[in-house]
């Protein structure tokens, strides 16, 4: 028969938090006071470095931390160069893989209506910028994961009725 364990002892009661004394009554003639506003500008360097898991090849180790490296508006900027400027910081906080946006020529700027799967110049940047980004990611031991849209296809031109 399996041994039964005794239930854990009850937790100690919560202690009341210290409270601040109430503020003095406001002078009716004094202007309202307000604490100065400070804009927080956290940086990933404020976070301790995270140890990286051993490299297990292209399949990964199972301990990857995946960063989605784009959003629906990323195509509006020179995204490959923007992302490349952040690779060192991503590596410093322990990101081990980055999910890249669909990188093929597409009817939609986001890349989800691909025309030519072999044309890698896209709204996110040029083929060379993509190669430079992936090379930089490799130098920082970050896997590049491609969002490849193969179940959506689109024609290369619109017909007279406006349909692709």
Short mmCIF file of the C-alpha atoms (twelve columns), coordinates in Angstrom:
data_MODEL
# 
_entry.id   MODEL 
# 
loop_
_atom_site.group_PDB 
_atom_site.id 
_atom_site.type_symbol 
_atom_site.label_atom_id 
_atom_site.label_alt_id 
_atom_site.label_comp_id 
_atom_site.label_asym_id 
_atom_site.label_seq_id 
_atom_site.Cartn_x 
_atom_site.Cartn_y 
_atom_site.Cartn_z 
_atom_site.pdbx_PDB_model_num 
ATOM 1   C CA . UNK A 1   0.000   0.000  0.000   1 
ATOM 2   C CA . UNK A 2   1.215   3.483  -0.764  1 
ATOM 3   C CA . UNK A 3   2.183   5.630  2.190   1 
ATOM 4   C CA . UNK A 4   0.003   8.637  2.764   1 
ATOM 5   C CA . UNK A 5   1.528   12.010 3.366   1 
ATOM 6   C CA . UNK A 6   0.414   14.387 6.019   1 
ATOM 7   C CA . UNK A 7   -1.068  17.610 4.683   1 
ATOM 8   C CA . UNK A 8   1.308   20.581 4.648   1 
ATOM 9   C CA . UNK A 9   1.160   22.900 7.647   1 
ATOM 10  C CA . UNK A 10  -1.070  25.943 7.221   1 
ATOM 11  C CA . UNK A 11  0.514   29.086 5.829   1 
ATOM 12  C CA . UNK A 12  1.255   31.838 8.347   1 
ATOM 13  C CA . UNK A 13  -1.313  34.631 8.366   1 
ATOM 14  C CA . UNK A 14  -0.626  37.532 6.048   1 
ATOM 15  C CA . UNK A 15  0.942   40.518 7.703   1 
ATOM 16  C CA . UNK A 16  -0.628  43.915 7.052   1 
ATOM 17  C CA . UNK A 17  1.404   46.161 4.809   1 
ATOM 18  C CA . UNK A 18  2.782   49.386 6.141   1 
ATOM 19  C CA . UNK A 19  0.672   52.286 5.040   1 
ATOM 20  C CA . UNK A 20  1.588   55.883 4.444   1 
ATOM 21  C CA . UNK A 21  0.038   58.523 6.682   1 
ATOM 22  C CA . UNK A 22  -2.710  60.508 4.993   1 
ATOM 23  C CA . UNK A 23  -1.565  63.679 3.243   1 
ATOM 24  C CA . UNK A 24  -2.091  66.965 5.055   1 
ATOM 25  C CA . UNK A 25  -5.202  68.899 4.072   1 
ATOM 26  C CA . UNK A 26  -4.700  70.891 0.886   1 
ATOM 27  C CA . UNK A 27  -4.576  74.650 1.044   1 
ATOM 28  C CA . UNK A 28  -7.603  75.858 -0.868  1 
ATOM 29  C CA . UNK A 29  -5.589  78.674 -2.479  1 
ATOM 30  C CA . UNK A 30  -2.579  76.525 -3.477  1 
ATOM 31  C CA . UNK A 31  -2.335  75.209 -7.048  1 
ATOM 32  C CA . UNK A 32  -2.783  71.447 -7.347  1 
ATOM 33  C CA . UNK A 33  0.484   69.565 -7.074  1 
ATOM 34  C CA . UNK A 34  1.496   66.658 -9.173  1 
ATOM 35  C CA . UNK A 35  4.500   64.389 -9.167  1 
ATOM 36  C CA . UNK A 36  6.778   64.971 -12.147 1 
ATOM 37  C CA . UNK A 37  6.166   62.562 -14.987 1 
ATOM 38  C CA . UNK A 38  9.047   60.294 -15.875 1 
ATOM 39  C CA . UNK A 39  9.029   58.322 -19.071 1 
ATOM 40  C CA . UNK A 40  10.260  54.798 -18.477 1 
ATOM 41  C CA . UNK A 41  12.722  53.665 -21.081 1 
ATOM 42  C CA . UNK A 42  13.568  50.084 -20.180 1 
ATOM 43  C CA . UNK A 43  16.217  48.357 -22.186 1 
ATOM 44  C CA . UNK A 44  16.868  44.692 -22.621 1 
ATOM 45  C CA . UNK A 45  20.286  45.351 -21.089 1 
ATOM 46  C CA . UNK A 46  18.406  45.915 -17.816 1 
ATOM 47  C CA . UNK A 47  17.660  42.184 -17.812 1 
ATOM 48  C CA . UNK A 48  20.328  39.750 -16.717 1 
ATOM 49  C CA . UNK A 49  21.965  37.651 -19.444 1 
ATOM 50  C CA . UNK A 50  20.263  34.290 -19.836 1 
ATOM 51  C CA . UNK A 51  22.447  31.185 -20.279 1 
ATOM 52  C CA . UNK A 52  21.999  29.685 -23.718 1 
ATOM 53  C CA . UNK A 53  21.111  26.007 -24.149 1 
ATOM 54  C CA . UNK A 54  23.554  23.807 -26.056 1 
ATOM 55  C CA . UNK A 55  23.092  23.940 -29.814 1 
ATOM 56  C CA . UNK A 56  21.315  20.835 -31.046 1 
ATOM 57  C CA . UNK A 57  21.422  21.620 -34.757 1 
ATOM 58  C CA . UNK A 58  18.649  22.748 -37.062 1 
ATOM 59  C CA . UNK A 59  15.948  20.881 -35.142 1 
ATOM 60  C CA . UNK A 60  16.813  22.798 -31.985 1 
ATOM 61  C CA . UNK A 61  17.169  21.560 -28.446 1 
ATOM 62  C CA . UNK A 62  13.591  21.993 -27.268 1 
ATOM 63  C CA . UNK A 63  14.646  24.861 -25.016 1 
ATOM 64  C CA . UNK A 64  14.419  27.635 -27.596 1 
ATOM 65  C CA . UNK A 65  12.836  30.964 -26.796 1 
ATOM 66  C CA . UNK A 66  11.002  32.041 -29.945 1 
ATOM 67  C CA . UNK A 67  10.547  35.726 -30.717 1 
ATOM 68  C CA . UNK A 68  7.950   36.741 -33.316 1 
ATOM 69  C CA . UNK A 69  10.094  39.081 -35.376 1 
ATOM 70  C CA . UNK A 70  7.297   40.978 -37.133 1 
ATOM 71  C CA . UNK A 71  3.757   42.260 -36.859 1 
ATOM 72  C CA . UNK A 72  1.062   43.265 -39.327 1 
ATOM 73  C CA . UNK A 73  2.598   46.726 -39.799 1 
ATOM 74  C CA . UNK A 74  6.279   45.719 -40.118 1 
ATOM 75  C CA . UNK A 75  6.232   45.874 -43.922 1 
ATOM 76  C CA . UNK A 76  5.864   49.669 -43.709 1 
ATOM 77  C CA . UNK A 77  9.477   50.070 -42.643 1 
ATOM 78  C CA . UNK A 78  12.809  48.722 -43.790 1 
ATOM 79  C CA . UNK A 79  12.125  45.772 -41.522 1 
ATOM 80  C CA . UNK A 80  15.136  43.521 -42.141 1 
ATOM 81  C CA . UNK A 81  17.501  46.358 -41.216 1 
ATOM 82  C CA . UNK A 82  15.368  47.324 -38.206 1 
ATOM 83  C CA . UNK A 83  15.421  43.751 -36.943 1 
ATOM 84  C CA . UNK A 84  19.164  43.445 -37.624 1 
ATOM 85  C CA . UNK A 85  19.771  46.447 -35.378 1 
ATOM 86  C CA . UNK A 86  18.143  44.524 -32.503 1 
ATOM 87  C CA . UNK A 87  19.809  41.111 -32.894 1 
ATOM 88  C CA . UNK A 88  22.504  41.689 -30.248 1 
ATOM 89  C CA . UNK A 89  19.889  42.771 -27.694 1 
ATOM 90  C CA . UNK A 90  17.671  39.792 -28.506 1 
ATOM 91  C CA . UNK A 91  20.605  37.438 -27.957 1 
ATOM 92  C CA . UNK A 92  21.523  39.192 -24.696 1 
ATOM 93  C CA . UNK A 93  18.120  38.443 -23.164 1 
ATOM 94  C CA . UNK A 94  18.189  34.800 -24.230 1 
ATOM 95  C CA . UNK A 95  16.180  34.769 -27.456 1 
ATOM 96  C CA . UNK A 96  17.363  31.697 -29.366 1 
ATOM 97  C CA . UNK A 97  15.052  31.776 -32.403 1 
ATOM 98  C CA . UNK A 98  13.334  34.513 -34.405 1 
ATOM 99  C CA . UNK A 99  10.254  33.900 -36.521 1 
ATOM 100 C CA . UNK A 100 10.747  35.964 -39.676 1 
ATOM 101 C CA . UNK A 101 7.871   37.300 -41.797 1 
ATOM 102 C CA . UNK A 102 6.912   35.749 -45.133 1 
ATOM 103 C CA . UNK A 103 9.813   36.737 -47.320 1 
ATOM 104 C CA . UNK A 104 8.530   36.175 -50.831 1 
ATOM 105 C CA . UNK A 105 7.071   38.565 -53.376 1 
ATOM 106 C CA . UNK A 106 3.401   38.958 -52.566 1 
ATOM 107 C CA . UNK A 107 0.244   40.732 -53.679 1 
ATOM 108 C CA . UNK A 108 -0.390  41.695 -50.045 1 
ATOM 109 C CA . UNK A 109 2.361   43.744 -48.394 1 
ATOM 110 C CA . UNK A 110 2.364   41.435 -45.361 1 
ATOM 111 C CA . UNK A 111 3.375   38.499 -47.558 1 
ATOM 112 C CA . UNK A 112 0.360   36.236 -47.183 1 
ATOM 113 C CA . UNK A 113 -0.670  36.219 -50.866 1 
ATOM 114 C CA . UNK A 114 2.576   35.057 -52.495 1 
ATOM 115 C CA . UNK A 115 3.041   35.321 -56.220 1 
ATOM 116 C CA . UNK A 116 6.556   34.016 -56.711 1 
ATOM 117 C CA . UNK A 117 8.005   31.787 -53.998 1 
ATOM 118 C CA . UNK A 118 11.505  32.224 -55.439 1 
ATOM 119 C CA . UNK A 119 11.499  36.035 -55.466 1 
ATOM 120 C CA . UNK A 120 12.819  37.066 -52.045 1 
ATOM 121 C CA . UNK A 121 12.707  40.833 -52.519 1 
ATOM 122 C CA . UNK A 122 9.661   41.820 -50.494 1 
ATOM 123 C CA . UNK A 123 8.089   44.720 -48.626 1 
ATOM 124 C CA . UNK A 124 10.315  43.784 -45.654 1 
ATOM 125 C CA . UNK A 125 13.533  44.425 -47.567 1 
ATOM 126 C CA . UNK A 126 15.865  43.125 -50.237 1 
ATOM 127 C CA . UNK A 127 17.380  39.684 -50.668 1 
ATOM 128 C CA . UNK A 128 20.745  41.095 -49.570 1 
ATOM 129 C CA . UNK A 129 19.250  42.631 -46.413 1 
ATOM 130 C CA . UNK A 130 17.631  39.275 -45.615 1 
ATOM 131 C CA . UNK A 131 20.942  37.444 -46.113 1 
ATOM 132 C CA . UNK A 132 22.744  39.991 -43.926 1 
ATOM 133 C CA . UNK A 133 20.110  39.598 -41.203 1 
ATOM 134 C CA . UNK A 134 20.351  35.797 -41.206 1 
ATOM 135 C CA . UNK A 135 24.160  35.951 -41.158 1 
ATOM 136 C CA . UNK A 136 24.043  38.297 -38.156 1 
ATOM 137 C CA . UNK A 137 21.547  36.036 -36.395 1 
ATOM 138 C CA . UNK A 138 23.863  33.050 -36.919 1 
ATOM 139 C CA . UNK A 139 26.770  35.020 -35.429 1 
ATOM 140 C CA . UNK A 140 24.634  35.539 -32.312 1 
ATOM 141 C CA . UNK A 141 23.511  31.885 -32.290 1 
ATOM 142 C CA . UNK A 142 19.897  32.765 -33.077 1 
ATOM 143 C CA . UNK A 143 17.940  30.426 -35.349 1 
ATOM 144 C CA . UNK A 144 16.055  32.049 -38.230 1 
ATOM 145 C CA . UNK A 145 12.616  30.512 -38.678 1 
ATOM 146 C CA . UNK A 146 10.814  31.375 -41.899 1 
ATOM 147 C CA . UNK A 147 7.085   31.893 -42.202 1 
ATOM 148 C CA . UNK A 148 6.596   30.162 -45.548 1 
ATOM 149 C CA . UNK A 149 3.107   30.558 -46.959 1 
ATOM 150 C CA . UNK A 150 2.621   27.651 -49.338 1 
ATOM 151 C CA . UNK A 151 -1.115  27.106 -48.958 1 
ATOM 152 C CA . UNK A 152 -1.982  30.613 -50.218 1 
ATOM 153 C CA . UNK A 153 -1.184  31.442 -53.820 1 
ATOM 154 C CA . UNK A 154 -1.996  34.390 -55.977 1 
ATOM 155 C CA . UNK A 155 -1.758  35.199 -59.659 1 
ATOM 156 C CA . UNK A 156 0.850   37.631 -60.935 1 
ATOM 157 C CA . UNK A 157 -1.673  40.065 -62.410 1 
ATOM 158 C CA . UNK A 158 -5.283  41.200 -62.058 1 
ATOM 159 C CA . UNK A 159 -7.873  40.415 -64.672 1 
ATOM 160 C CA . UNK A 160 -10.189 43.050 -66.184 1 
ATOM 161 C CA . UNK A 161 -12.702 42.386 -63.393 1 
ATOM 162 C CA . UNK A 162 -10.081 43.238 -60.735 1 
ATOM 163 C CA . UNK A 163 -9.647  39.659 -59.544 1 
ATOM 164 C CA . UNK A 164 -6.199  38.173 -59.151 1 
# 
